[in-house]
PDB file of C-alpha atoms in Angstrom:
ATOM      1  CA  UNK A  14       0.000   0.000   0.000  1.00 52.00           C
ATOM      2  CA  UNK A  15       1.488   3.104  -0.982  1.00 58.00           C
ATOM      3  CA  UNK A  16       0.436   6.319   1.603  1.00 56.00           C
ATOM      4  CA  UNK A  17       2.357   9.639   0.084  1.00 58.00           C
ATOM      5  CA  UNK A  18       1.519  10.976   3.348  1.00 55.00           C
ATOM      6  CA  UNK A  19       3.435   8.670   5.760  1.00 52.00           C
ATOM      7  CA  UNK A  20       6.677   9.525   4.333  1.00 53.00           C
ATOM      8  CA  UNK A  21       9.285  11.443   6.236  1.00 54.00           C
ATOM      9  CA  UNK A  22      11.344  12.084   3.720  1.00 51.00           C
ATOM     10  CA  UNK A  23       9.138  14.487   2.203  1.00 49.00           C
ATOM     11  CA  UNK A  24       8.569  18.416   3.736  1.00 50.00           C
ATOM     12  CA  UNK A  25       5.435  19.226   4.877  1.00 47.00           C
ATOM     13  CA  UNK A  26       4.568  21.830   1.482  1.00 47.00           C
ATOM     14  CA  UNK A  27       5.749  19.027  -0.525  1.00 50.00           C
ATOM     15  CA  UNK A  28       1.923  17.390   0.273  1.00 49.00           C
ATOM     16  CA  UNK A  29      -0.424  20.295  -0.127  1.00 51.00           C
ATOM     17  CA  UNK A  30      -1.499  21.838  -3.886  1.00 49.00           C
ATOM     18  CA  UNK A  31      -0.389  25.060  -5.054  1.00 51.00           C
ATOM     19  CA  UNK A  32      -2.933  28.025  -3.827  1.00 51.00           C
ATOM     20  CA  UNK A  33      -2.122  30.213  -7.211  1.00 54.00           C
ATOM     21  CA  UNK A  34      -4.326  27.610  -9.279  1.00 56.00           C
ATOM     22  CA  UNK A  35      -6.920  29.994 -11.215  1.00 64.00           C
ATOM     23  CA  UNK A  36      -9.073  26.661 -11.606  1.00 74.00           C
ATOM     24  CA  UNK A  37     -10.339  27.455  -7.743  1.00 80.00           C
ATOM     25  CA  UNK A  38     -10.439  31.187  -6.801  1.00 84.00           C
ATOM     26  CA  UNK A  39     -12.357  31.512  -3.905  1.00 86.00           C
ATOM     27  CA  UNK A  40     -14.384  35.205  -3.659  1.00 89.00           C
ATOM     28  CA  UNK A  41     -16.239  35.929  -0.568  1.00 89.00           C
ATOM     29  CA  UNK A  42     -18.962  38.536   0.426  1.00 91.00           C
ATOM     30  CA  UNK A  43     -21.284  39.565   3.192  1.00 91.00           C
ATOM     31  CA  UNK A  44     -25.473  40.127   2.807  1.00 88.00           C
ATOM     32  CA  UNK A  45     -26.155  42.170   5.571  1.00 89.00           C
ATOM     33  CA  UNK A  46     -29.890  42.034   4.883  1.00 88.00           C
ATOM     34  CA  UNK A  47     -29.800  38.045   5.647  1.00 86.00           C
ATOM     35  CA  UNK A  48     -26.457  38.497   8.002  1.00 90.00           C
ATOM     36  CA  UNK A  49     -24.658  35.753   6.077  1.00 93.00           C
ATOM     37  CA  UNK A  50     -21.483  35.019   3.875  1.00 93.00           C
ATOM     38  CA  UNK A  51     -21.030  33.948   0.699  1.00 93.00           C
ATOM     39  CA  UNK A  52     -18.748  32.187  -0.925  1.00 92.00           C
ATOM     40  CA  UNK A  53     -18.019  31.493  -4.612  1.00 91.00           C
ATOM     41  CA  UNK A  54     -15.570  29.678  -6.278  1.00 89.00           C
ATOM     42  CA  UNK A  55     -14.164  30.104 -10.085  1.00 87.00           C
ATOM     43  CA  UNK A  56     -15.147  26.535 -10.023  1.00 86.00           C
ATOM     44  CA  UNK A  57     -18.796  27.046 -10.015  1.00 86.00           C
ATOM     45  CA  UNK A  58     -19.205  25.945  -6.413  1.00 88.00           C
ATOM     46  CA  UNK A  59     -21.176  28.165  -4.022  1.00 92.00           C
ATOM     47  CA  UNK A  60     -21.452  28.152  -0.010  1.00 92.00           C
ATOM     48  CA  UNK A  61     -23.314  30.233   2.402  1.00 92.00           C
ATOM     49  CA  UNK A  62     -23.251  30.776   5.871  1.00 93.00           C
ATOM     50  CA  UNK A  63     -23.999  32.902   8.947  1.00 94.00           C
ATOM     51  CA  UNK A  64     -20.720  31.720  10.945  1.00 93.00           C
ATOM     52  CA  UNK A  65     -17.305  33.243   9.834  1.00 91.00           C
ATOM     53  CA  UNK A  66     -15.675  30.745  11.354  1.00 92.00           C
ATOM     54  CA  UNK A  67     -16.966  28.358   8.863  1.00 93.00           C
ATOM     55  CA  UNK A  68     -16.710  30.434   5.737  1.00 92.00           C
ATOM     56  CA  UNK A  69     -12.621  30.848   6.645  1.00 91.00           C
ATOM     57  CA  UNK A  70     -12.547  27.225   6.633  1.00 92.00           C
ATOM     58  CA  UNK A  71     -14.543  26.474   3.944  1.00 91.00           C
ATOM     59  CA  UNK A  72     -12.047  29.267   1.632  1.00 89.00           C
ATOM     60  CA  UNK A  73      -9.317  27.633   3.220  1.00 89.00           C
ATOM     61  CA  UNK A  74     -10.419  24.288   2.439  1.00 89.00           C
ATOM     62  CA  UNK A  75     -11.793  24.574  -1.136  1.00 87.00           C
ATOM     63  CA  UNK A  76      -8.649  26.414  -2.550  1.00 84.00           C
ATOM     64  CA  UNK A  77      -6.552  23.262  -0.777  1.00 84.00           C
ATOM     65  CA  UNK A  78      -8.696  20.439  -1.616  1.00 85.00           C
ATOM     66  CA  UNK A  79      -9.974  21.588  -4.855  1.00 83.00           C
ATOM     67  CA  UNK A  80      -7.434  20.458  -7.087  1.00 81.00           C
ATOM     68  CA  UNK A  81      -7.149  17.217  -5.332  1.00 82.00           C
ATOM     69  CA  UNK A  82     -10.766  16.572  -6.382  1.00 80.00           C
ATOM     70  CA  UNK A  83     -10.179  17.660  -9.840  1.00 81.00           C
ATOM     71  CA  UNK A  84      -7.203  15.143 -10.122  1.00 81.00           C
ATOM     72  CA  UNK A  85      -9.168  12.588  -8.451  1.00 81.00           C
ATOM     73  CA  UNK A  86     -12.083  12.594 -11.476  1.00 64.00           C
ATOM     74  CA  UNK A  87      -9.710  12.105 -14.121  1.00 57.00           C
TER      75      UNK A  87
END
């Protein structure tokens, strides 16, 4: 079984995709009307939420994971 991500002899950065992909842009905005943010990716994929704690993550997240997801359909 090979697990890139038991490895030591890797660094750390080594594991994570590059956040400068244009393929997942994350822009983010605020309704104050309905008190909630929204988030939009170049991607197509939307999120909403009243927490900023979540919307963070989720940005954080998406522009990470994105590209892994991509690769993973192909």
């Amino acid at each position: 079984m090979n697990l890139p991500f038991l490895r030591r002899d890797r660094h750390l950065t080594e594991l994570h995709p590059p956040l400068h992909d244009t393929a997942h842009r994350v822009t983010s905005s605020f309704t104050v009307g309905l008190c909630r943010f929204e988030l939009e990716c170049t991607c197509g994929a939307r999120f909403d939420t009243p927490y900023i704690d979540e919307a963070l993550e989720y940005h954080e997240l998406h522009e990470r994971l994105g590209p892994l997801a991509d690769r993973l359909s192909a």
